[in-house]
């Protein structure tokens, strides 16, 4: 049985970064990086953008060249799925029955796409966007696809709809809520993106539940809506969130919250010698206006939590205090977000959305919680400092684009 001083389960951004940083920090023990995909660790954000569009080949998505892992003595166990953890004996079991031991375990397993449960969910032509394999399958069917229904109006759904529209497909986007981005953005930003997609020819339908997926001979032919409408389609793309991959730890008795492994400020779980980072880790964030644990699905969070674990395992523990930030590319629009807007009590829009360059600032009792900037990198850069400081600002000055965000600060 192979025993690793540190075993990292999950070879996405979080896991790969943790392994890399451990070596950079001088960690000399044995390192095993388990990934359930056959590929080398790679970037995921481009999957719904440049890679789907054909603008970026897969080798440019690799986080590190193959020889990096070999040269840094990091054992890559590609195509290896861990489905059971014995936290007492410090053992990992694969789905094929193989067993590995560990001194410390870093759980960075991410998640899998939340699946449709309605009739027809299993038909060929129903796609998800989470892995390279997912997108390769989707792209392979595009030549025989004219009409696409995208289910879900979050970032993945909107980004995928934008790419498919630009590839010349007829796209209908369905969202069960009354606006897109309802979970992550204010109404003004939601309405802006709805209008942009509609202007490009995407048929955006809100408050629209799906009844079933219709098919013939095992393949999608359409989507039936709850109101009886039938939308013809040769392809359905589903983007309704992820299910965090935490079952092996939950079954081992590790505490779960907000769907993820609950961790403290050092990314330690409730079980000894087990850390969790990335999409599957739930924590209380220093920049959140809410007290409840939350999960952050972002590259920033993955990288920063990986740094926290690497520091802890090399004897220099530092708590997780990083400012959350996110981005999304749709058409020629770059959305950059700093902070977490949940719990805001005031919204200020800087600039005119009609000009396609503006910011939305979220306040709580006059303090800056978060900023969404569209094609306005200057605001985003300044916003990071204001959010970090929970700065008190003058709302009237904030709305005046001739005044910089920094200059809108109220005197102490």
mmCIF file of C-alpha atoms in Angstrom, residues 37-379:
data_model
loop_
_atom_site.group_PDB
_atom_site.id
_atom_site.type_symbol
_atom_site.label_atom_id
_atom_site.label_comp_id
_atom_site.label_asym_id
_atom_site.label_seq_id
_atom_site.Cartn_x
_atom_site.Cartn_y
_atom_site.Cartn_z
ATOM 1 C CA UNK A 37 -10.157 12.682 -14.972
ATOM 2 C CA UNK A 38 -7.471 11.173 -17.239
ATOM 3 C CA UNK A 39 -5.988 14.576 -18.146
ATOM 4 C CA UNK A 40 -3.243 16.582 -16.507
ATOM 5 C CA UNK A 41 -4.599 19.333 -14.204
ATOM 6 C CA UNK A 42 -6.183 22.093 -16.297
ATOM 7 C CA UNK A 43 -8.119 25.355 -16.107
ATOM 8 C CA UNK A 44 -11.911 25.102 -16.032
ATOM 9 C CA UNK A 45 -13.186 28.689 -16.576
ATOM 10 C CA UNK A 46 -12.289 28.681 -20.316
ATOM 11 C CA UNK A 47 -14.412 25.569 -20.882
ATOM 12 C CA UNK A 48 -17.610 27.614 -21.240
ATOM 13 C CA UNK A 49 -15.837 30.376 -23.163
ATOM 14 C CA UNK A 50 -12.686 30.111 -25.302
ATOM 15 C CA UNK A 51 -12.456 26.322 -25.348
ATOM 16 C CA UNK A 52 -16.113 25.848 -26.273
ATOM 17 C CA UNK A 53 -15.730 28.489 -28.985
ATOM 18 C CA UNK A 54 -12.673 26.696 -30.397
ATOM 19 C CA UNK A 55 -10.410 29.672 -29.709
ATOM 20 C CA UNK A 56 -8.109 27.960 -27.208
ATOM 21 C CA UNK A 57 -6.687 24.440 -27.667
ATOM 22 C CA UNK A 58 -6.622 22.119 -24.695
ATOM 23 C CA UNK A 59 -2.845 22.218 -24.228
ATOM 24 C CA UNK A 60 -3.165 25.936 -23.427
ATOM 25 C CA UNK A 61 -5.539 25.074 -20.583
ATOM 26 C CA UNK A 62 -2.966 22.990 -18.717
ATOM 27 C CA UNK A 63 -2.058 24.496 -15.354
ATOM 28 C CA UNK A 64 1.450 23.066 -15.575
ATOM 29 C CA UNK A 65 3.428 21.206 -18.216
ATOM 30 C CA UNK A 66 3.715 17.455 -17.692
ATOM 31 C CA UNK A 67 7.377 17.604 -16.694
ATOM 32 C CA UNK A 68 6.603 20.037 -13.841
ATOM 33 C CA UNK A 69 4.892 17.317 -11.843
ATOM 34 C CA UNK A 70 7.685 14.835 -12.478
ATOM 35 C CA UNK A 71 10.453 17.344 -11.741
ATOM 36 C CA UNK A 72 8.802 18.307 -8.428
ATOM 37 C CA UNK A 73 8.262 14.687 -7.382
ATOM 38 C CA UNK A 74 4.478 15.016 -7.266
ATOM 39 C CA UNK A 75 2.764 11.708 -7.962
ATOM 40 C CA UNK A 76 -0.136 12.251 -10.353
ATOM 41 C CA UNK A 77 -2.841 9.617 -10.040
ATOM 42 C CA UNK A 78 -5.013 10.566 -12.998
ATOM 43 C CA UNK A 79 -8.241 8.703 -13.593
ATOM 44 C CA UNK A 80 -8.397 7.709 -9.931
ATOM 45 C CA UNK A 81 -11.649 8.323 -8.080
ATOM 46 C CA UNK A 82 -11.682 8.210 -4.276
ATOM 47 C CA UNK A 83 -15.056 6.997 -3.049
ATOM 48 C CA UNK A 84 -14.338 6.089 0.581
ATOM 49 C CA UNK A 85 -12.292 7.642 3.375
ATOM 50 C CA UNK A 86 -11.388 6.022 6.695
ATOM 51 C CA UNK A 87 -10.594 9.098 8.775
ATOM 52 C CA UNK A 88 -9.502 7.077 11.803
ATOM 53 C CA UNK A 89 -7.041 4.830 9.973
ATOM 54 C CA UNK A 90 -6.133 7.592 7.471
ATOM 55 C CA UNK A 91 -6.921 5.492 4.448
ATOM 56 C CA UNK A 92 -8.336 6.304 1.011
ATOM 57 C CA UNK A 93 -10.162 3.740 -1.113
ATOM 58 C CA UNK A 94 -10.668 4.092 -4.861
ATOM 59 C CA UNK A 95 -13.747 2.985 -6.768
ATOM 60 C CA UNK A 96 -11.715 -0.020 -7.985
ATOM 61 C CA UNK A 97 -10.855 -1.103 -4.427
ATOM 62 C CA UNK A 98 -7.261 0.145 -4.322
ATOM 63 C CA UNK A 99 -6.108 1.573 -0.977
ATOM 64 C CA UNK A 100 -3.754 4.460 -0.150
ATOM 65 C CA UNK A 101 -2.604 5.838 3.179
ATOM 66 C CA UNK A 102 -2.033 9.462 4.113
ATOM 67 C CA UNK A 103 -0.495 11.576 6.853
ATOM 68 C CA UNK A 104 -2.544 14.661 5.969
ATOM 69 C CA UNK A 105 -5.441 14.771 3.537
ATOM 70 C CA UNK A 106 -6.396 17.827 1.466
ATOM 71 C CA UNK A 107 -9.898 17.400 0.044
ATOM 72 C CA UNK A 108 -10.181 19.504 -3.118
ATOM 73 C CA UNK A 109 -12.643 17.343 -5.019
ATOM 74 C CA UNK A 110 -14.809 20.208 -6.302
ATOM 75 C CA UNK A 111 -18.199 19.072 -7.482
ATOM 76 C CA UNK A 112 -20.242 17.631 -10.315
ATOM 77 C CA UNK A 113 -22.975 19.372 -12.293
ATOM 78 C CA UNK A 114 -26.420 19.309 -10.719
ATOM 79 C CA UNK A 115 -28.458 17.054 -12.985
ATOM 80 C CA UNK A 116 -31.928 17.443 -14.351
ATOM 81 C CA UNK A 117 -34.469 15.142 -12.746
ATOM 82 C CA UNK A 118 -37.408 15.724 -15.095
ATOM 83 C CA UNK A 119 -38.539 13.095 -17.610
ATOM 84 C CA UNK A 120 -36.121 12.874 -20.537
ATOM 85 C CA UNK A 121 -33.063 13.929 -18.562
ATOM 86 C CA UNK A 122 -31.136 10.872 -19.822
ATOM 87 C CA UNK A 123 -31.615 11.529 -23.552
ATOM 88 C CA UNK A 124 -28.628 11.931 -25.863
ATOM 89 C CA UNK A 125 -28.115 15.605 -26.635
ATOM 90 C CA UNK A 126 -28.489 16.737 -23.008
ATOM 91 C CA UNK A 127 -25.159 18.285 -22.011
ATOM 92 C CA UNK A 128 -23.388 19.782 -19.000
ATOM 93 C CA UNK A 129 -20.316 22.018 -18.917
ATOM 94 C CA UNK A 130 -17.917 20.964 -16.177
ATOM 95 C CA UNK A 131 -15.072 18.927 -17.696
ATOM 96 C CA UNK A 132 -13.094 18.792 -20.897
ATOM 97 C CA UNK A 133 -14.942 15.600 -21.800
ATOM 98 C CA UNK A 134 -18.289 17.385 -21.348
ATOM 99 C CA UNK A 135 -17.320 20.154 -23.751
ATOM 100 C CA UNK A 136 -15.705 17.818 -26.285
ATOM 101 C CA UNK A 137 -18.965 15.837 -26.448
ATOM 102 C CA UNK A 138 -20.955 19.026 -26.888
ATOM 103 C CA UNK A 139 -18.679 20.359 -29.620
ATOM 104 C CA UNK A 140 -18.819 17.038 -31.469
ATOM 105 C CA UNK A 141 -22.586 17.471 -31.885
ATOM 106 C CA UNK A 142 -22.616 21.108 -32.986
ATOM 107 C CA UNK A 143 -22.403 20.364 -36.713
ATOM 108 C CA UNK A 144 -25.802 18.681 -36.571
ATOM 109 C CA UNK A 145 -27.307 21.207 -34.171
ATOM 110 C CA UNK A 146 -29.297 24.246 -35.248
ATOM 111 C CA UNK A 147 -31.431 24.969 -32.153
ATOM 112 C CA UNK A 148 -30.179 24.886 -28.570
ATOM 113 C CA UNK A 149 -32.052 25.297 -25.295
ATOM 114 C CA UNK A 150 -29.891 26.401 -22.369
ATOM 115 C CA UNK A 151 -31.420 25.692 -18.960
ATOM 116 C CA UNK A 152 -30.115 28.007 -16.238
ATOM 117 C CA UNK A 153 -29.382 31.726 -16.186
ATOM 118 C CA UNK A 154 -26.255 31.740 -14.033
ATOM 119 C CA UNK A 155 -22.733 32.405 -15.274
ATOM 120 C CA UNK A 156 -22.294 29.024 -16.974
ATOM 121 C CA UNK A 157 -25.636 29.247 -18.759
ATOM 122 C CA UNK A 158 -25.096 32.821 -19.927
ATOM 123 C CA UNK A 159 -21.508 32.231 -21.051
ATOM 124 C CA UNK A 160 -22.495 29.096 -22.936
ATOM 125 C CA UNK A 161 -25.467 30.850 -24.551
ATOM 126 C CA UNK A 162 -23.202 33.689 -25.685
ATOM 127 C CA UNK A 163 -20.688 31.332 -27.304
ATOM 128 C CA UNK A 164 -23.333 29.208 -29.031
ATOM 129 C CA UNK A 165 -25.108 32.299 -30.358
ATOM 130 C CA UNK A 166 -21.814 33.576 -31.753
ATOM 131 C CA UNK A 167 -21.285 30.185 -33.392
ATOM 132 C CA UNK A 168 -24.500 30.761 -35.310
ATOM 133 C CA UNK A 169 -26.915 28.602 -33.347
ATOM 134 C CA UNK A 170 -30.462 29.613 -32.438
ATOM 135 C CA UNK A 171 -30.409 29.786 -28.631
ATOM 136 C CA UNK A 172 -33.236 29.885 -26.102
ATOM 137 C CA UNK A 173 -32.246 30.425 -22.473
ATOM 138 C CA UNK A 174 -34.630 29.329 -19.713
ATOM 139 C CA UNK A 175 -34.441 30.605 -16.138
ATOM 140 C CA UNK A 176 -36.858 29.503 -13.422
ATOM 141 C CA UNK A 177 -36.316 32.725 -11.420
ATOM 142 C CA UNK A 178 -37.662 36.097 -12.540
ATOM 143 C CA UNK A 179 -34.210 37.308 -13.586
ATOM 144 C CA UNK A 180 -30.844 35.897 -14.600
ATOM 145 C CA UNK A 181 -27.941 35.916 -12.123
ATOM 146 C CA UNK A 182 -30.546 36.098 -9.352
ATOM 147 C CA UNK A 183 -28.307 34.336 -6.841
ATOM 148 C CA UNK A 184 -25.203 36.466 -7.336
ATOM 149 C CA UNK A 185 -26.092 39.932 -8.624
ATOM 150 C CA UNK A 186 -28.465 42.842 -8.118
ATOM 151 C CA UNK A 187 -31.449 43.459 -10.355
ATOM 152 C CA UNK A 188 -29.846 46.253 -12.391
ATOM 153 C CA UNK A 189 -27.034 43.951 -13.517
ATOM 154 C CA UNK A 190 -29.487 41.128 -14.206
ATOM 155 C CA UNK A 191 -31.627 43.326 -16.440
ATOM 156 C CA UNK A 192 -28.545 44.580 -18.280
ATOM 157 C CA UNK A 193 -27.425 41.061 -19.173
ATOM 158 C CA UNK A 194 -30.931 39.994 -20.123
ATOM 159 C CA UNK A 195 -31.122 42.945 -22.531
ATOM 160 C CA UNK A 196 -27.668 42.222 -23.972
ATOM 161 C CA UNK A 197 -28.475 38.599 -24.704
ATOM 162 C CA UNK A 198 -31.817 39.482 -26.231
ATOM 163 C CA UNK A 199 -30.173 42.140 -28.416
ATOM 164 C CA UNK A 200 -27.835 39.441 -29.732
ATOM 165 C CA UNK A 201 -30.749 37.181 -30.639
ATOM 166 C CA UNK A 202 -30.925 34.893 -27.593
ATOM 167 C CA UNK A 203 -34.520 34.146 -26.618
ATOM 168 C CA UNK A 204 -34.377 34.722 -22.844
ATOM 169 C CA UNK A 205 -37.393 33.356 -20.967
ATOM 170 C CA UNK A 206 -37.744 34.074 -17.264
ATOM 171 C CA UNK A 207 -39.944 32.448 -14.611
ATOM 172 C CA UNK A 208 -40.022 29.436 -16.914
ATOM 173 C CA UNK A 209 -39.941 25.954 -15.365
ATOM 174 C CA UNK A 210 -39.141 22.924 -17.512
ATOM 175 C CA UNK A 211 -41.659 20.084 -17.514
ATOM 176 C CA UNK A 212 -39.679 17.493 -19.483
ATOM 177 C CA UNK A 213 -37.161 16.879 -22.244
ATOM 178 C CA UNK A 214 -38.763 15.425 -25.369
ATOM 179 C CA UNK A 215 -36.993 12.993 -27.668
ATOM 180 C CA UNK A 216 -37.198 10.452 -30.451
ATOM 181 C CA UNK A 217 -35.079 7.311 -30.806
ATOM 182 C CA UNK A 218 -33.216 8.228 -27.631
ATOM 183 C CA UNK A 219 -32.181 11.726 -28.740
ATOM 184 C CA UNK A 220 -33.437 15.193 -27.801
ATOM 185 C CA UNK A 221 -35.968 16.827 -30.097
ATOM 186 C CA UNK A 222 -37.320 19.517 -27.794
ATOM 187 C CA UNK A 223 -38.101 20.889 -24.351
ATOM 188 C CA UNK A 224 -41.614 20.921 -22.895
ATOM 189 C CA UNK A 225 -42.339 23.845 -20.569
ATOM 190 C CA UNK A 226 -44.688 23.810 -17.599
ATOM 191 C CA UNK A 227 -47.152 26.054 -19.457
ATOM 192 C CA UNK A 228 -47.497 23.529 -22.283
ATOM 193 C CA UNK A 229 -45.134 25.234 -24.733
ATOM 194 C CA UNK A 230 -42.857 22.932 -26.745
ATOM 195 C CA UNK A 231 -39.478 24.332 -27.822
ATOM 196 C CA UNK A 232 -37.904 22.345 -30.678
ATOM 197 C CA UNK A 233 -34.194 21.683 -30.100
ATOM 198 C CA UNK A 234 -31.437 19.310 -31.144
ATOM 199 C CA UNK A 235 -29.397 20.096 -28.032
ATOM 200 C CA UNK A 236 -30.014 21.005 -24.386
ATOM 201 C CA UNK A 237 -27.264 22.498 -22.219
ATOM 202 C CA UNK A 238 -27.854 22.470 -18.467
ATOM 203 C CA UNK A 239 -26.219 24.959 -16.096
ATOM 204 C CA UNK A 240 -28.101 24.800 -12.782
ATOM 205 C CA UNK A 241 -25.208 24.685 -10.338
ATOM 206 C CA UNK A 242 -23.018 21.979 -8.873
ATOM 207 C CA UNK A 243 -23.293 19.276 -6.249
ATOM 208 C CA UNK A 244 -20.174 19.459 -4.058
ATOM 209 C CA UNK A 245 -18.242 16.191 -3.975
ATOM 210 C CA UNK A 246 -18.275 15.575 -0.227
ATOM 211 C CA UNK A 247 -20.009 12.207 0.202
ATOM 212 C CA UNK A 248 -16.884 10.205 1.185
ATOM 213 C CA UNK A 249 -16.059 12.682 3.953
ATOM 214 C CA UNK A 250 -19.676 13.000 5.098
ATOM 215 C CA UNK A 251 -19.862 9.199 5.392
ATOM 216 C CA UNK A 252 -16.627 9.309 7.410
ATOM 217 C CA UNK A 253 -18.299 11.620 9.929
ATOM 218 C CA UNK A 254 -16.735 14.903 8.821
ATOM 219 C CA UNK A 255 -19.001 17.883 9.496
ATOM 220 C CA UNK A 256 -20.885 19.312 6.486
ATOM 221 C CA UNK A 257 -22.487 22.778 6.094
ATOM 222 C CA UNK A 258 -23.906 24.713 3.134
ATOM 223 C CA UNK A 259 -23.419 21.572 1.074
ATOM 224 C CA UNK A 260 -19.652 21.564 1.636
ATOM 225 C CA UNK A 261 -17.046 20.381 4.117
ATOM 226 C CA UNK A 262 -17.133 22.860 7.006
ATOM 227 C CA UNK A 263 -13.672 24.304 7.647
ATOM 228 C CA UNK A 264 -12.179 26.873 9.993
ATOM 229 C CA UNK A 265 -10.019 29.865 9.019
ATOM 230 C CA UNK A 266 -7.084 27.504 8.398
ATOM 231 C CA UNK A 267 -9.178 25.259 6.125
ATOM 232 C CA UNK A 268 -9.184 22.484 8.740
ATOM 233 C CA UNK A 269 -12.208 20.203 8.814
ATOM 234 C CA UNK A 270 -13.771 18.705 11.944
ATOM 235 C CA UNK A 271 -11.592 15.584 11.482
ATOM 236 C CA UNK A 272 -7.938 15.495 12.463
ATOM 237 C CA UNK A 273 -5.453 15.855 9.607
ATOM 238 C CA UNK A 274 -8.141 16.572 7.006
ATOM 239 C CA UNK A 275 -8.312 19.920 5.214
ATOM 240 C CA UNK A 276 -10.820 21.022 2.559
ATOM 241 C CA UNK A 277 -10.425 23.744 -0.072
ATOM 242 C CA UNK A 278 -12.112 25.100 -3.177
ATOM 243 C CA UNK A 279 -15.673 24.610 -4.414
ATOM 244 C CA UNK A 280 -16.426 21.851 -1.887
ATOM 245 C CA UNK A 281 -15.298 23.753 1.239
ATOM 246 C CA UNK A 282 -17.726 25.793 3.377
ATOM 247 C CA UNK A 283 -16.353 28.560 5.570
ATOM 248 C CA UNK A 284 -17.365 31.744 7.353
ATOM 249 C CA UNK A 285 -15.950 34.493 5.190
ATOM 250 C CA UNK A 286 -14.452 37.595 6.772
ATOM 251 C CA UNK A 287 -15.892 39.739 3.958
ATOM 252 C CA UNK A 288 -19.451 38.446 4.151
ATOM 253 C CA UNK A 289 -22.182 40.509 5.799
ATOM 254 C CA UNK A 290 -23.847 37.223 6.767
ATOM 255 C CA UNK A 291 -22.749 34.867 9.547
ATOM 256 C CA UNK A 292 -23.665 31.613 7.837
ATOM 257 C CA UNK A 293 -21.007 29.374 6.255
ATOM 258 C CA UNK A 294 -20.784 29.674 2.494
ATOM 259 C CA UNK A 295 -19.022 28.081 -0.436
ATOM 260 C CA UNK A 296 -17.203 30.122 -3.068
ATOM 261 C CA UNK A 297 -16.932 28.677 -6.564
ATOM 262 C CA UNK A 298 -14.047 30.718 -7.961
ATOM 263 C CA UNK A 299 -10.435 30.421 -9.027
ATOM 264 C CA UNK A 300 -9.513 33.103 -6.479
ATOM 265 C CA UNK A 301 -10.949 31.069 -3.613
ATOM 266 C CA UNK A 302 -9.306 27.867 -4.837
ATOM 267 C CA UNK A 303 -5.881 29.472 -5.092
ATOM 268 C CA UNK A 304 -6.064 31.374 -1.806
ATOM 269 C CA UNK A 305 -7.321 28.422 0.209
ATOM 270 C CA UNK A 306 -4.578 26.281 -1.344
ATOM 271 C CA UNK A 307 -2.086 28.860 -0.052
ATOM 272 C CA UNK A 308 -3.568 28.643 3.458
ATOM 273 C CA UNK A 309 -3.167 24.862 3.519
ATOM 274 C CA UNK A 310 0.370 24.967 2.107
ATOM 275 C CA UNK A 311 1.366 27.481 4.775
ATOM 276 C CA UNK A 312 -0.177 25.360 7.539
ATOM 277 C CA UNK A 313 1.502 22.156 6.387
ATOM 278 C CA UNK A 314 4.890 23.858 6.237
ATOM 279 C CA UNK A 315 4.668 25.286 9.741
ATOM 280 C CA UNK A 316 3.705 28.877 8.939
ATOM 281 C CA UNK A 317 -0.082 28.989 9.410
ATOM 282 C CA UNK A 318 -1.928 32.068 8.171
ATOM 283 C CA UNK A 319 -5.731 32.407 8.342
ATOM 284 C CA UNK A 320 -7.864 32.744 5.226
ATOM 285 C CA UNK A 321 -8.740 36.440 4.868
ATOM 286 C CA UNK A 322 -8.586 36.890 1.083
ATOM 287 C CA UNK A 323 -11.063 39.189 -0.624
ATOM 288 C CA UNK A 324 -13.444 37.230 -2.892
ATOM 289 C CA UNK A 325 -13.451 38.259 -6.542
ATOM 290 C CA UNK A 326 -14.950 36.820 -9.698
ATOM 291 C CA UNK A 327 -15.204 37.453 -13.431
ATOM 292 C CA UNK A 328 -17.303 36.514 -16.422
ATOM 293 C CA UNK A 329 -16.760 37.089 -20.164
ATOM 294 C CA UNK A 330 -19.845 37.290 -22.382
ATOM 295 C CA UNK A 331 -19.585 38.684 -25.915
ATOM 296 C CA UNK A 332 -17.365 41.787 -25.601
ATOM 297 C CA UNK A 333 -18.436 42.359 -22.003
ATOM 298 C CA UNK A 334 -16.049 41.733 -19.112
ATOM 299 C CA UNK A 335 -17.755 41.562 -15.745
ATOM 300 C CA UNK A 336 -15.445 41.848 -12.727
ATOM 301 C CA UNK A 337 -16.805 41.499 -9.204
ATOM 302 C CA UNK A 338 -15.107 42.331 -5.916
ATOM 303 C CA UNK A 339 -16.684 41.296 -2.616
ATOM 304 C CA UNK A 340 -19.941 39.577 -1.644
ATOM 305 C CA UNK A 341 -23.172 41.518 -2.105
ATOM 306 C CA UNK A 342 -25.463 39.339 0.060
ATOM 307 C CA UNK A 343 -26.968 41.410 2.880
ATOM 308 C CA UNK A 344 -26.778 44.788 1.125
ATOM 309 C CA UNK A 345 -29.394 47.436 1.865
ATOM 310 C CA UNK A 346 -28.560 49.965 -0.874
ATOM 311 C CA UNK A 347 -27.474 49.795 -4.509
ATOM 312 C CA UNK A 348 -25.797 52.607 -6.436
ATOM 313 C CA UNK A 349 -25.271 52.438 -10.205
ATOM 314 C CA UNK A 350 -22.242 54.335 -11.535
ATOM 315 C CA UNK A 351 -22.597 55.257 -15.179
ATOM 316 C CA UNK A 352 -25.187 54.403 -17.782
ATOM 317 C CA UNK A 353 -25.642 50.708 -18.614
ATOM 318 C CA UNK A 354 -26.683 51.817 -22.111
ATOM 319 C CA UNK A 355 -23.047 52.790 -22.664
ATOM 320 C CA UNK A 356 -22.007 49.218 -21.761
ATOM 321 C CA UNK A 357 -19.446 50.468 -19.256
ATOM 322 C CA UNK A 358 -20.679 50.931 -15.684
ATOM 323 C CA UNK A 359 -20.472 49.677 -12.101
ATOM 324 C CA UNK A 360 -23.009 48.555 -9.529
ATOM 325 C CA UNK A 361 -22.000 49.233 -5.918
ATOM 326 C CA UNK A 362 -23.630 47.334 -3.042
ATOM 327 C CA UNK A 363 -23.722 49.022 0.362
ATOM 328 C CA UNK A 364 -24.733 48.059 3.870
ATOM 329 C CA UNK A 365 -25.279 51.037 6.179
ATOM 330 C CA UNK A 366 -23.135 53.149 3.890
ATOM 331 C CA UNK A 367 -20.235 50.702 3.786
ATOM 332 C CA UNK A 368 -19.078 49.084 0.554
ATOM 333 C CA UNK A 369 -19.822 45.354 0.477
ATOM 334 C CA UNK A 370 -19.240 44.586 -3.188
ATOM 335 C CA UNK A 371 -18.872 46.095 -6.650
ATOM 336 C CA UNK A 372 -19.799 44.673 -10.065
ATOM 337 C CA UNK A 373 -17.905 46.416 -12.881
ATOM 338 C CA UNK A 374 -18.755 45.908 -16.556
ATOM 339 C CA UNK A 375 -16.010 46.981 -18.958
ATOM 340 C CA UNK A 376 -14.686 49.295 -16.256
ATOM 341 C CA UNK A 377 -11.440 47.832 -14.937
ATOM 342 C CA UNK A 378 -10.505 51.060 -13.149
ATOM 343 C CA UNK A 379 -13.533 50.796 -10.873
#
